[in-house]
XYZ file of C-alpha atoms in Angstrom:
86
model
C -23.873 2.569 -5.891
C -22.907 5.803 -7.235
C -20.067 6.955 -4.954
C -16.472 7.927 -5.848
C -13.774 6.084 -4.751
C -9.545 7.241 -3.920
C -8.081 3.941 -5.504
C -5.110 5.507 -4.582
C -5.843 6.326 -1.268
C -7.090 3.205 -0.796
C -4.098 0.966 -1.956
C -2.216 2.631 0.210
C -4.002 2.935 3.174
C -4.266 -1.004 2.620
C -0.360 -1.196 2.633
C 0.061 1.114 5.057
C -2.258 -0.612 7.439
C -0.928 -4.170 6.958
C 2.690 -2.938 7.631
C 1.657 -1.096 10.274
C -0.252 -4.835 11.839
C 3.367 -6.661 11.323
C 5.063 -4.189 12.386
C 7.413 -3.937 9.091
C 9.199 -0.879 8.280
C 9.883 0.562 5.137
C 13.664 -0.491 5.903
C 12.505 -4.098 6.709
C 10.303 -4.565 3.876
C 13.047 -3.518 1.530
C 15.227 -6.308 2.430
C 11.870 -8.690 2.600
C 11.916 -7.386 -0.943
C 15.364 -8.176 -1.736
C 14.918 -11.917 -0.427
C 12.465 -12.090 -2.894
C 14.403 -10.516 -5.692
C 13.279 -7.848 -5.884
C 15.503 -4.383 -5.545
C 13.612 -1.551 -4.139
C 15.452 1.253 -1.608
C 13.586 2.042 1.323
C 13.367 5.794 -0.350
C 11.700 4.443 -3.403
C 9.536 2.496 -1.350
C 8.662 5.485 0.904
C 8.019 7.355 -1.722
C 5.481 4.950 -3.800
C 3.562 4.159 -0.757
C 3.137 8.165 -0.403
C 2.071 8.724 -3.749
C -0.229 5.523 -3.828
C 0.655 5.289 -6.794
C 1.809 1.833 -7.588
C 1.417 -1.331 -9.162
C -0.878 -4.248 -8.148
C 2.208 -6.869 -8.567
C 4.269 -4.290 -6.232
C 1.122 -4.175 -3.526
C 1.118 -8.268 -3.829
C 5.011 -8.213 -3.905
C 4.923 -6.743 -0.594
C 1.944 -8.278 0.564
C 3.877 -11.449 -0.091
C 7.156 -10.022 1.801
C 5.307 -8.988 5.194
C 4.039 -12.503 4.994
C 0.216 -11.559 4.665
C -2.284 -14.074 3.547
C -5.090 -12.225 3.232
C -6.763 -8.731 3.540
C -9.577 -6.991 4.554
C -10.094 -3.927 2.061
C -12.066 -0.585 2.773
C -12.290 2.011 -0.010
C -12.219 5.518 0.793
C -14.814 7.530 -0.735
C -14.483 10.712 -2.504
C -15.910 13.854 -1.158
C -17.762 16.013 -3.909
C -14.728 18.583 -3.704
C -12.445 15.795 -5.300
C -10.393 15.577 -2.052
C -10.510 12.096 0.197
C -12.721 11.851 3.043
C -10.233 10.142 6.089
């Protein structure tokens, strides 16, 4: 299994996919966050998830918030260009 994979791309399309399937927005899981503790704006979470560039305690974190038990994960490959195939 040679292929290239987005990690980043991937943790957040996994995020992005299980707020999407609760129906959580960024607004709601910020104050699921805060319930928990933890103190994240809806701006800084917008703009992690958008990057994809975050934590594996801040992916459980919210995992955790949304109320998710378990996940089905699909990496996305990288094309030879460097860019993510969809």
């Amino acid at each position: 299994m040679n292929e290239s994979i987005d990690w980043e791309v991937s943790a957040k399309n996994l995020l992005k996919a299980e707020l999407r399937r609760k129906g959580v927005t960024y607004a709601e899981l910020s104050i699921r966050l805060a319930d928990l503790g933890l103190n994240e704006s809806e701006a800084n979470i917008r703009n992690k998830v958008a990057r994809g560039k975050f934590k594996v305690a801040f992916l459980l974190q919210c995992l955790r918030a949304i109320g998710t038990s378990g996940v089905q994960i699909e990496f996305c490959p990288v094309k030879a260009n460097g860019n993510s195939l969809p």
